[in-house]
Amino acid sequence: MGKEKIIKGIPAAPGICIGKAYVKGKETLQIKPRRISKEEVSKEILRLEEALSLTREEILELKKKIAQEMGEDHAQIFDAHLLFLEDRAFIEDIINKVKKEKVNVEYALQESVKKYINIFSKIEDEYLRERTYDFQDVGKRILKNMLKQKKAKEELFEKSIIIAHDLSPSETASLKKDKILGFVTDIGGRTSHTAIIARSLGIPAVVGTQIATQEIKTGDELIIDGSKGEVIVNPTQKTLEEYKKERERRKRLIKKYSFTKKLIPTTLDGKEIKILANIEFPEEISQVLDVGAQGIGLYRTEYFYMNRVSLPSEEEQYRAYKEVARRLQPLPVTIRTLDLGGDKFLSPIRVPTEIQSFLGQRAIRFCLAHPEVFKTQLRAILRAALEGNLKVMYPMISGVEELIEANKILEEAKKELKKQNKRFKEDLKVGVMIEVPSAALISDILAKYADFFSIGTNDLIQYSLAVDRADEKVAYLYEPAHPAVLRLIKNVIDAAHSMNIEVSMCGEMASEPIFIFLLIGMGLDELSMPPSLIPKAKLLIRSISYKEAHEVFKKVSGFSSPKEVEDYCVKELRKILKEKYEELAI
């Protein structure tokens, strides 16, 4: 056994697993050019058409298999593969090479795939760049069919941790799921196919390590910590024992808090604070139900647009929203409309580079500039709302004009559905995300046009304090307890309540114990957070009183620094929770 080594990557699916590595080899097929006669050209083109047809059949079969095993959402990953097969520019490029250069079709295919991969790899958009590997997968499959090669079936004889440069959808489909302990890949991000599959299967995954296939050999002992994004290769006995204890500790905590599923988060003096979940992927719904969330306070929809090469249709989105609505019924589900830009980029539409700016054409600004994209999503939401308790909210509203304009497009979407004789929910509740200081300051005006507010503190804090939270040089200035931030939040809560509308919070601040305490004292109605944090939040709320929390808020509202606020909240929470503090407030 070699020396212990730690490989860092992107945390893609939480959990700890311990086991042997199985390294999937990288197949390389190098085809040499072969001269052909003019008479052979048509024969070569026919071989290409046959291979394309066979590949299409295989991919449709794989899509069907994944749909049966894991659901339609995952099967749609193969739509990108099918689009590549129908791309006339790609096919004509191969045919022209055969005709002009008089070379065998395998070589023409290989060179065309290389050319397209080179184009893809230079694209700045991370999500579109990741589709390079889908394209490689399709190219390899066409080539094998052209050469009439049978794909060797890989067998896992014991439970293993799969190590790969990348795992294409077709490779994942061929693996036996009961033999997989976890995934580690060289490339990929949180929205890569491997990450999505791992979360769906409930197994740990670390992606984007860059070096895993070079540093790990089949048979190596591994520990994956999918929450930290770490892979420990050939751990020492001491490390192994520590992680086994940590794995057991996490299992015990899950078991320990399972009783909270049916608990209502009500303070000791009878004030109910609703706790909802934030989700990004449909496969998270099971966890939402397992922890007893009172609904979904933030359903991010960017995933539909990012992990693909074409825009999602109305029908595709309708099916997805309908499934979420039905599974959560009668609990509320708040869908945030497309929020792209800043740190989230759109793949299928050509957009100006300012979408990459946190202050550029992003979120609602992008939607208003692309009304057809926006309207497609709104039509899908309106229709799905008949299947459950759906609500919609617009991100990054900075002024009342944007809200009025967005609502006009919503009305147009309703008119279009009426013309098409499609049923939809007429009185869909419409909310505003308060994440821009200007919106917080005019929240009394916005409240006249909205059915509810949701405060997005991640952006509200960084915009208010002029701090890019991803920039380590200024990250220390990112202070949720800053008096200016607290005043803005209180202003929003008061404005909402003056118009009898509820106000929720879905930023990270909503899941931090000392801020839960403070926010309850400010009068917040709902908290929305990652599902895993809900059990402790429920117990915390049931251990404090609204009156105590309100007194603490009144006291800190006169403080002048974030440190003063935090120190006082910690002191008071310790006093209230006593021996429970270490368990519930950390």
Coordinates of C-alpha atoms in Angstrom, one line a residue:
M1 CA 0.0 0.0 0.0
G2 CA 1.4 3.4 -1.0
K3 CA 1.6 6.6 1.1
E4 CA -1.6 8.4 2.0
K5 CA -2.5 11.1 -0.5
I6 CA -5.4 13.6 -0.6
I7 CA -6.9 14.6 -4.0
K8 CA -9.2 17.6 -4.0
G9 CA -12.1 18.2 -6.4
I10 CA -15.6 19.6 -6.6
P11 CA -18.1 18.2 -4.0
A12 CA -20.9 16.8 -6.3
A13 CA -22.9 14.4 -4.1
P14 CA -22.7 14.3 -0.2
G15 CA -21.7 11.4 2.0
I16 CA -18.7 9.2 2.9
C17 CA -17.8 5.9 1.3
I18 CA -14.8 3.6 1.8
G19 CA -13.8 0.9 -0.7
K20 CA -11.6 -0.2 -3.5
A21 CA -11.0 1.8 -6.6
Y22 CA -12.0 0.6 -10.1
V23 CA -10.3 2.7 -12.8
K24 CA -12.2 2.8 -16.1
G25 CA -9.7 2.9 -19.0
K26 CA -9.7 5.6 -21.6
E27 CA -10.3 4.0 -24.9
T28 CA -8.5 5.5 -27.9
L29 CA -9.1 4.6 -31.5
Q30 CA -6.6 6.0 -33.9
I31 CA -7.7 5.7 -37.5
K32 CA -5.2 6.2 -40.3
P33 CA -6.2 7.7 -43.6
R34 CA -6.8 5.3 -46.5
R35 CA -7.1 6.5 -50.1
I36 CA -10.2 5.5 -51.9
S37 CA -11.3 5.8 -55.6
K38 CA -14.0 8.0 -56.9
E39 CA -16.3 4.9 -57.3
E40 CA -15.9 4.1 -53.6
V41 CA -17.2 7.5 -52.3
S42 CA -20.9 6.5 -52.4
K43 CA -20.1 3.2 -50.6
E44 CA -18.3 5.1 -47.9
I45 CA -21.2 7.6 -47.4
L46 CA -23.6 4.7 -47.2
R47 CA -21.5 3.2 -44.4
L48 CA -21.7 6.5 -42.6
E49 CA -25.5 6.6 -42.9
E50 CA -25.8 3.0 -41.6
A51 CA -23.6 3.8 -38.6
L52 CA -25.6 6.9 -37.8
S53 CA -28.9 4.9 -38.0
L54 CA -27.5 2.1 -35.8
T55 CA -26.1 4.7 -33.3
R56 CA -29.5 6.4 -33.1
E57 CA -31.2 3.1 -32.3
E58 CA -28.7 2.4 -29.6
I59 CA -29.1 5.8 -28.0
L60 CA -32.9 5.5 -28.1
E61 CA -32.6 2.1 -26.4
L62 CA -30.3 3.6 -23.7
K63 CA -32.7 6.5 -23.2
K64 CA -35.5 4.0 -22.7
K65 CA -33.4 2.0 -20.2
I66 CA -32.5 5.1 -18.1
A67 CA -36.1 6.3 -18.2
Q68 CA -37.2 3.0 -16.7
E69 CA -34.4 2.8 -14.1
M70 CA -34.1 6.4 -13.1
G71 CA -36.9 8.4 -14.6
E72 CA -37.6 10.7 -17.6
D73 CA -35.5 13.6 -16.2
H74 CA -32.3 11.6 -16.5
A75 CA -33.2 10.0 -19.8
Q76 CA -33.4 13.5 -21.4
I77 CA -29.6 13.7 -21.1
F78 CA -29.6 11.6 -24.3
D79 CA -31.5 14.3 -26.2
A80 CA -28.2 16.2 -26.7
H81 CA -26.6 13.0 -28.2
L82 CA -29.6 12.6 -30.6
L83 CA -29.2 16.3 -31.7
F84 CA -25.5 15.7 -32.5
L85 CA -26.6 12.8 -34.8
E86 CA -29.0 15.1 -36.6
D87 CA -26.6 18.0 -37.0
R88 CA -26.4 18.5 -40.7
A89 CA -23.3 20.7 -40.5
F90 CA -21.4 17.9 -38.7
I91 CA -22.6 15.2 -41.1
E92 CA -21.9 17.3 -44.2
D93 CA -18.4 18.1 -42.9
I94 CA -17.7 14.3 -42.9
I95 CA -19.2 13.7 -46.3
N96 CA -17.3 16.7 -47.9
K97 CA -14.0 15.4 -46.5
V98 CA -14.7 11.9 -48.0
K99 CA -15.6 13.5 -51.4
K100 CA -12.9 16.1 -51.6
E101 CA -10.0 14.3 -50.0
K102 CA -10.9 10.8 -51.2
V103 CA -10.3 9.2 -47.8
N104 CA -12.1 6.4 -45.9
V105 CA -15.1 7.5 -43.9
E106 CA -13.7 6.4 -40.5
Y107 CA -10.8 8.8 -40.9
A108 CA -13.1 11.6 -42.1
L109 CA -15.4 11.0 -39.0
Q110 CA -12.4 11.0 -36.6
E111 CA -11.0 14.3 -38.1
S112 CA -14.4 16.0 -38.0
V113 CA -15.0 15.0 -34.4
K114 CA -11.5 16.4 -33.5
K115 CA -12.4 19.6 -35.2
Y116 CA -15.7 20.1 -33.4
I117 CA -14.1 19.1 -30.0
N118 CA -11.5 21.8 -30.6
I119 CA -14.2 24.3 -31.2
F120 CA -16.2 23.3 -28.1
S121 CA -13.1 23.3 -25.9
K122 CA -12.4 27.0 -26.6
I123 CA -15.9 28.1 -25.6
E124 CA -15.8 30.1 -22.4
D125 CA -19.2 28.9 -21.2
E126 CA -18.4 26.0 -18.7
Y127 CA -21.7 24.2 -19.3
L128 CA -21.5 24.2 -23.1
R129 CA -17.8 23.2 -22.8
E130 CA -18.8 20.2 -20.8
R131 CA -20.9 19.0 -23.7
T132 CA -17.6 18.2 -25.5
Y133 CA -17.6 14.9 -23.7
D134 CA -21.2 14.1 -24.9
F135 CA -19.9 14.8 -28.4
Q136 CA -16.9 12.5 -27.9
D137 CA -19.2 9.8 -26.7
V138 CA -21.4 10.0 -29.8
G139 CA -18.3 10.1 -32.1
K140 CA -16.8 7.0 -30.5
R141 CA -20.1 5.2 -30.7
I142 CA -20.5 6.0 -34.5
L143 CA -16.9 4.9 -35.1
K144 CA -17.4 1.6 -33.3
N145 CA -20.6 0.9 -35.3
M146 CA -18.8 1.8 -38.5
L147 CA -16.0 -0.6 -37.6
K148 CA -18.6 -3.2 -36.5
Q149 CA -16.9 -3.4 -33.1
K150 CA -18.8 -5.0 -30.2
K151 CA -18.5 -3.0 -27.0
A152 CA -16.9 -5.1 -24.3
K153 CA -19.1 -5.3 -21.3
E154 CA -17.3 -4.1 -18.2
E155 CA -18.1 -6.2 -15.1
L156 CA -17.7 -5.1 -11.5
F157 CA -17.2 -8.2 -9.4
E158 CA -17.2 -6.4 -6.1
K159 CA -18.6 -3.1 -4.9
S160 CA -16.2 -0.4 -6.0
I161 CA -15.6 3.3 -6.3
I162 CA -15.6 4.2 -10.0
I163 CA -12.7 6.3 -11.1
A164 CA -12.9 7.8 -14.6
H165 CA -11.7 10.7 -16.7
D166 CA -15.4 11.3 -17.3
L167 CA -18.5 9.1 -17.4
S168 CA -20.7 9.5 -20.4
P169 CA -24.4 8.8 -20.1
S170 CA -24.0 5.6 -22.1
E171 CA -21.2 4.4 -19.9
T172 CA -23.2 5.1 -16.7
A173 CA -26.2 3.2 -18.2
S174 CA -24.0 0.1 -18.7
L175 CA -22.8 0.0 -15.1
K176 CA -24.5 -2.2 -12.5
K177 CA -25.8 0.3 -10.0
D178 CA -25.7 -2.2 -7.0
K179 CA -21.9 -2.5 -7.5
I180 CA -21.1 1.2 -7.2
L181 CA -20.0 2.8 -3.9
G182 CA -19.2 6.2 -5.3
F183 CA -17.8 8.2 -8.3
V184 CA -14.6 10.2 -8.8
T185 CA -13.9 11.9 -12.2
D186 CA -11.1 14.1 -13.6
I187 CA -13.5 16.6 -15.2
G188 CA -17.0 17.9 -14.7
G189 CA -18.9 20.2 -12.3
R190 CA -22.0 20.1 -10.1
T191 CA -24.3 19.9 -13.1
S192 CA -22.3 17.2 -14.9
H193 CA -24.1 13.9 -15.7
T194 CA -22.0 12.0 -13.1
A195 CA -23.0 14.5 -10.4
I196 CA -26.7 14.3 -11.2
I197 CA -26.7 10.5 -11.3
A198 CA -24.7 10.2 -8.0
R199 CA -27.2 12.5 -6.2
S200 CA -30.1 10.5 -7.7
L201 CA -28.6 7.2 -6.5
G202 CA -27.7 8.7 -3.1
I203 CA -24.0 7.8 -3.4
P204 CA -21.0 10.2 -2.7
A205 CA -19.2 11.8 -5.7
V206 CA -16.3 14.1 -6.2
V207 CA -15.8 15.5 -9.7
G208 CA -13.3 17.9 -11.4
T209 CA -10.2 16.4 -9.6
Q210 CA -8.1 16.7 -12.9
I211 CA -5.7 14.0 -11.7
A212 CA -7.7 11.1 -10.3
T213 CA -7.1 8.7 -13.2
Q214 CA -3.3 9.5 -13.1
E215 CA -2.9 9.1 -9.3
I216 CA -5.3 6.2 -8.6
K217 CA -4.9 2.6 -9.6
T218 CA -7.5 -0.2 -9.6
G219 CA -7.4 -1.9 -6.2
D220 CA -6.3 1.2 -4.3
E221 CA -8.1 1.7 -1.0
L222 CA -10.1 5.0 -1.1
I223 CA -12.2 7.2 1.1
I224 CA -14.5 9.7 -0.7
D225 CA -15.9 12.6 1.2
G226 CA -18.5 13.9 -1.2
S227 CA -19.4 16.8 1.1
K228 CA -15.9 18.2 1.3
G229 CA -14.9 17.2 -2.3
E230 CA -11.9 15.1 -1.1
V231 CA -10.6 11.7 -2.1
I232 CA -8.1 10.1 0.3
V233 CA -5.9 7.5 -1.5
N234 CA -4.5 4.6 0.5
P235 CA -5.4 6.1 3.9
T236 CA -3.5 5.3 7.0
Q237 CA -5.2 3.1 9.6
K238 CA -5.7 6.3 11.8
T239 CA -7.4 8.1 8.9
L240 CA -9.5 5.1 8.1
E241 CA -10.7 4.8 11.7
E242 CA -11.5 8.6 11.8
Y243 CA -13.6 8.4 8.7
K244 CA -15.4 5.2 9.8
K245 CA -16.3 7.0 13.0
E246 CA -17.5 10.1 11.1
R247 CA -19.6 8.0 8.7
E248 CA -21.2 6.3 11.7
R249 CA -21.7 9.7 13.4
R250 CA -23.6 11.0 10.3
K251 CA -25.7 7.9 10.2
R252 CA -26.6 8.3 13.9
L253 CA -27.5 12.0 13.4
I254 CA -29.8 11.1 10.5
K255 CA -31.5 8.4 12.6
K256 CA -31.5 10.7 15.7
Y257 CA -33.3 13.5 13.9
S258 CA -35.7 11.3 12.0
F259 CA -38.4 12.0 14.6
T260 CA -38.4 15.7 13.6
K261 CA -40.1 14.8 10.3
K262 CA -43.6 15.2 11.8
L263 CA -42.8 18.1 14.1
I264 CA -44.3 21.5 13.5
P265 CA -41.7 24.3 13.9
T266 CA -43.5 26.4 16.6
T267 CA -41.8 28.5 19.2
L268 CA -42.4 27.9 22.9
D269 CA -44.9 30.7 23.0
G270 CA -46.9 29.4 20.0
K271 CA -45.6 31.3 16.9
E272 CA -45.3 29.0 13.9
I273 CA -42.3 29.6 11.6
K274 CA -42.7 27.7 8.4
I275 CA -39.6 25.8 7.2
L276 CA -39.3 25.0 3.6
A277 CA -36.6 23.5 1.4
N278 CA -34.3 24.9 -1.4
I279 CA -33.9 22.5 -4.3
E280 CA -32.1 22.6 -7.6
F281 CA -32.6 19.1 -9.0
P282 CA -35.8 17.0 -9.1
E283 CA -34.0 14.0 -7.4
E284 CA -33.9 16.1 -4.2
I285 CA -37.7 15.8 -3.7
S286 CA -37.4 12.5 -1.7
Q287 CA -35.1 14.1 0.8
V288 CA -37.4 17.1 1.1
L289 CA -40.2 14.7 2.1
D290 CA -38.0 12.6 4.3
V291 CA -37.1 15.6 6.5
G292 CA -40.7 16.9 6.8
A293 CA -40.2 20.2 5.0
Q294 CA -43.4 22.3 4.8
G295 CA -42.9 22.8 1.1
I296 CA -40.3 24.1 -1.3
G297 CA -39.4 27.8 -0.8
L298 CA -37.0 27.9 -3.7
Y299 CA -37.0 25.7 -6.7
R300 CA -34.1 26.8 -8.9
T301 CA -34.8 26.2 -12.6
E302 CA -31.4 27.0 -14.2
Y303 CA -30.6 23.3 -14.4
F304 CA -33.1 22.9 -17.3
Y305 CA -31.2 25.4 -19.4
M306 CA -27.6 24.6 -18.5
N307 CA -27.0 20.9 -19.0
R308 CA -27.9 20.7 -22.7
V309 CA -27.3 22.1 -26.1
S310 CA -30.9 23.2 -26.9
L311 CA -33.5 25.2 -25.1
P312 CA -36.0 23.2 -23.0
S313 CA -39.5 23.1 -24.5
E314 CA -42.7 24.1 -22.8
E315 CA -43.8 20.4 -22.6
E316 CA -40.5 19.3 -21.0
Q317 CA -40.7 22.0 -18.4
Y318 CA -44.4 21.3 -17.8
R319 CA -43.8 17.6 -17.1
A320 CA -41.0 18.4 -14.6
Y321 CA -43.0 21.1 -12.7
K322 CA -46.1 18.9 -12.8
E323 CA -44.2 16.1 -11.2
V324 CA -42.8 18.3 -8.4
A325 CA -46.3 19.8 -7.8
R326 CA -48.0 16.4 -7.6
R327 CA -45.3 14.9 -5.3
L328 CA -45.5 17.8 -2.9
Q329 CA -49.3 18.3 -3.0
P330 CA -50.8 20.0 -1.0
L331 CA -47.6 21.7 0.2
P332 CA -46.5 24.9 -1.6
V333 CA -43.7 24.9 -4.2
T334 CA -42.2 28.2 -5.2
I335 CA -40.6 28.2 -8.6
R336 CA -38.0 30.9 -9.2
T337 CA -38.0 31.9 -12.9
L338 CA -34.8 31.6 -14.9
D339 CA -31.9 33.2 -13.0
L340 CA -28.9 33.2 -15.3
G341 CA -25.8 35.4 -15.2
G342 CA -23.1 36.3 -12.7
D343 CA -21.9 32.8 -11.8
K344 CA -24.5 31.0 -13.9
F345 CA -24.3 30.9 -17.7
L346 CA -26.7 29.9 -20.4
S347 CA -25.6 27.4 -23.0
P348 CA -28.0 27.4 -26.0
I349 CA -28.6 31.1 -26.6
R350 CA -26.1 33.6 -27.9
V351 CA -26.0 36.4 -25.4
P352 CA -23.7 39.4 -24.8
T353 CA -20.7 38.9 -22.5
E354 CA -22.2 41.2 -19.8
I355 CA -24.4 38.2 -18.7
Q356 CA -21.2 37.1 -17.0
S357 CA -21.3 40.1 -14.8
F358 CA -23.2 40.1 -11.4
L359 CA -24.4 43.6 -12.4
G360 CA -25.1 42.9 -16.0
Q361 CA -28.1 41.6 -18.0
R362 CA -29.0 38.7 -15.7
A363 CA -32.0 37.1 -14.0
I364 CA -35.2 39.1 -14.7
R365 CA -33.3 41.5 -16.9
F366 CA -32.3 38.6 -19.1
C367 CA -35.9 37.3 -19.1
L368 CA -37.3 40.6 -20.1
A369 CA -34.8 40.9 -22.9
H370 CA -35.7 37.4 -24.1
P371 CA -39.5 37.3 -23.7
E372 CA -40.1 34.2 -25.7
V373 CA -37.7 32.2 -23.5
F374 CA -39.4 33.7 -20.4
K375 CA -42.9 33.1 -21.8
T376 CA -42.2 29.4 -22.5
Q377 CA -41.3 28.9 -18.9
L378 CA -44.3 30.9 -17.6
R379 CA -46.7 28.9 -19.8
A380 CA -45.3 25.6 -18.4
I381 CA -45.6 26.9 -14.8
L382 CA -49.2 28.1 -15.3
R383 CA -50.3 24.7 -16.7
A384 CA -48.4 22.7 -14.0
A385 CA -50.0 24.9 -11.3
L386 CA -53.3 23.0 -11.8
E387 CA -51.6 19.9 -10.5
G388 CA -50.6 21.2 -7.1
N389 CA -49.8 24.3 -5.0
L390 CA -47.4 26.1 -7.3
K391 CA -46.3 29.7 -6.9
V392 CA -43.8 31.7 -9.1
M393 CA -41.3 34.4 -8.1
Y394 CA -39.1 36.7 -10.2
P395 CA -35.4 37.1 -9.3
M396 CA -33.4 40.3 -9.0
I397 CA -36.2 42.8 -9.3
S398 CA -34.7 46.2 -8.8
G399 CA -37.7 48.4 -9.4
V400 CA -41.5 48.4 -9.9
E401 CA -41.3 48.8 -13.7
E402 CA -39.5 45.4 -14.0
L403 CA -42.2 43.7 -11.9
I404 CA -45.0 45.3 -14.0
E405 CA -43.3 44.3 -17.2
A406 CA -42.8 40.7 -16.0
N407 CA -46.5 40.5 -15.0
K408 CA -47.5 41.8 -18.5
I409 CA -45.5 38.9 -20.1
L410 CA -47.3 36.5 -17.6
E411 CA -50.7 37.9 -18.9
E412 CA -49.5 37.3 -22.5
A413 CA -48.6 33.7 -21.6
K414 CA -52.2 33.2 -20.2
K415 CA -53.7 34.6 -23.4
E416 CA -51.6 32.3 -25.6
L417 CA -52.7 29.3 -23.5
K418 CA -56.4 30.4 -23.8
K419 CA -56.0 30.5 -27.6
Q420 CA -54.5 27.0 -27.6
N421 CA -57.4 25.8 -25.4
K422 CA -54.9 24.6 -22.7
R423 CA -56.0 24.6 -19.1
F424 CA -54.0 26.6 -16.6
K425 CA -54.3 28.3 -13.2
E426 CA -55.7 31.8 -13.6
D427 CA -54.8 33.1 -10.1
L428 CA -51.2 31.9 -9.9
K429 CA -49.5 33.6 -6.9
V430 CA -46.6 35.9 -8.0
G431 CA -43.8 36.8 -5.7
V432 CA -40.7 39.0 -5.8
M433 CA -37.2 38.1 -4.7
I434 CA -35.7 40.9 -2.7
E435 CA -32.0 40.7 -3.4
V436 CA -31.2 44.2 -4.6
P437 CA -30.9 47.1 -2.1
S438 CA -33.2 49.3 -4.3
A439 CA -35.9 46.6 -4.0
A440 CA -35.5 46.4 -0.2
L441 CA -35.8 50.2 0.0
I442 CA -39.0 50.4 -2.1
S443 CA -40.5 47.1 -0.8
D444 CA -43.6 49.1 0.4
I445 CA -44.3 49.9 -3.3
L446 CA -43.5 46.4 -4.6
A447 CA -45.8 44.9 -2.0
K448 CA -48.7 46.5 -3.8
Y449 CA -48.0 44.4 -6.9
A450 CA -46.8 41.1 -5.3
D451 CA -48.5 38.2 -3.4
F452 CA -45.4 37.5 -1.3
F453 CA -41.7 38.3 -0.9
S454 CA -38.7 36.1 -0.6
I455 CA -35.4 37.7 0.6
G456 CA -32.3 36.4 -1.2
T457 CA -29.6 37.3 1.3
N458 CA -26.6 36.0 -0.6
D459 CA -27.0 38.7 -3.3
L460 CA -28.6 41.3 -1.0
I461 CA -25.5 41.3 1.3
Q462 CA -22.9 41.4 -1.4
Y463 CA -24.7 44.2 -3.3
S464 CA -25.3 46.2 -0.1
L465 CA -21.8 45.9 1.1
A466 CA -20.1 46.0 -2.3
V467 CA -18.4 42.7 -1.6
D468 CA -17.9 39.9 -4.1
R469 CA -18.3 36.9 -1.8
A470 CA -16.2 34.7 -4.2
D471 CA -13.2 37.1 -4.0
E472 CA -11.0 35.9 -1.1
K473 CA -9.4 39.3 -0.7
V474 CA -12.6 40.9 0.4
A475 CA -14.6 37.9 1.6
Y476 CA -14.0 39.0 5.2
L477 CA -16.3 42.0 4.6
Y478 CA -19.2 39.8 3.8
E479 CA -21.2 40.3 7.0
P480 CA -24.8 39.1 7.3
A481 CA -25.0 40.8 10.8
H482 CA -24.0 44.2 9.4
P483 CA -26.4 46.8 10.8
A484 CA -27.2 48.0 7.2
V485 CA -28.2 44.5 6.1
L486 CA -30.4 44.0 9.2
R487 CA -32.1 47.3 8.6
L488 CA -32.9 46.4 5.0
I489 CA -34.3 43.0 6.0
K490 CA -36.5 44.6 8.7
N491 CA -37.7 47.2 6.2
V492 CA -38.8 44.4 3.9
I493 CA -40.6 42.4 6.6
D494 CA -42.5 45.5 7.8
A495 CA -43.5 46.5 4.3
A496 CA -44.8 43.0 3.5
H497 CA -46.8 42.8 6.7
S498 CA -48.3 46.3 6.2
M499 CA -49.8 44.9 3.0
N500 CA -50.7 41.5 4.6
I501 CA -48.3 39.5 2.5
E502 CA -45.9 36.8 3.8
V503 CA -42.1 37.2 3.6
S504 CA -39.7 34.3 3.4
M505 CA -35.9 34.1 3.3
C506 CA -34.0 31.6 1.1
G507 CA -30.4 32.7 1.4
E508 CA -27.7 31.0 3.5
M509 CA -28.5 33.4 6.4
A510 CA -31.8 31.5 6.8
S511 CA -30.1 28.3 7.9
E512 CA -27.6 29.7 10.3
P513 CA -28.7 29.2 14.0
I514 CA -27.9 32.6 15.4
F515 CA -29.6 34.3 12.4
I516 CA -32.7 32.0 12.7
F517 CA -33.0 33.3 16.3
L518 CA -32.6 36.9 15.1
L519 CA -34.9 36.6 12.1
I520 CA -37.7 35.1 14.2
G521 CA -37.3 38.2 16.5
M522 CA -37.6 40.4 13.4
G523 CA -41.0 38.8 12.5
L524 CA -40.0 36.7 9.4
D525 CA -42.7 34.2 8.4
E526 CA -40.8 31.5 6.6
L527 CA -37.3 30.1 6.3
S528 CA -36.1 28.1 3.3
M529 CA -32.9 26.1 3.4
P530 CA -31.1 22.9 2.1
P531 CA -33.1 19.9 3.2
S532 CA -30.3 18.4 5.3
L533 CA -30.4 21.5 7.7
I534 CA -34.1 21.3 8.4
P535 CA -34.2 18.9 11.3
K536 CA -31.9 21.0 13.5
A537 CA -33.7 24.2 12.5
K538 CA -37.0 22.7 13.6
L539 CA -35.6 21.7 17.0
L540 CA -34.0 25.1 17.4
I541 CA -37.2 26.9 16.8
R542 CA -39.1 24.6 19.2
S543 CA -36.5 25.5 21.9
I544 CA -36.9 29.3 21.9
S545 CA -39.7 31.8 22.3
Y546 CA -40.7 34.6 19.9
K547 CA -40.8 37.0 22.8
E548 CA -37.1 36.3 23.7
A549 CA -36.0 36.5 20.1
H550 CA -37.9 39.8 19.6
E551 CA -36.2 41.3 22.7
V552 CA -32.8 40.3 21.4
F553 CA -33.5 41.9 18.0
K554 CA -34.7 45.2 19.7
K555 CA -31.4 45.2 21.6
V556 CA -29.1 44.6 18.7
S557 CA -30.9 47.0 16.4
G558 CA -29.0 49.8 18.2
F559 CA -25.6 48.1 17.8
S560 CA -23.0 49.6 15.4
S561 CA -20.9 46.6 14.3
P562 CA -21.5 43.1 13.0
K563 CA -19.3 41.6 15.8
E564 CA -21.4 43.2 18.5
V565 CA -24.5 41.8 17.0
E566 CA -23.1 38.3 16.6
D567 CA -21.5 38.2 20.1
Y568 CA -24.7 39.3 21.8
C569 CA -26.9 36.8 19.8
V570 CA -24.5 33.9 20.7
K571 CA -24.5 34.9 24.4
E572 CA -28.3 35.1 24.6
L573 CA -28.8 31.9 22.6
R574 CA -26.4 30.1 24.9
K575 CA -28.4 31.3 27.9
I576 CA -31.7 30.1 26.4
L577 CA -30.5 26.8 25.0
K578 CA -28.2 25.9 27.9
E579 CA -26.9 22.3 27.4
K580 CA -28.7 22.1 24.0
Y581 CA -26.5 24.9 22.6
E582 CA -23.6 22.8 21.4
E583 CA -25.9 20.5 19.5
L584 CA -28.4 23.0 18.0
A585 CA -26.5 26.3 17.5
I586 CA -23.3 25.1 15.8

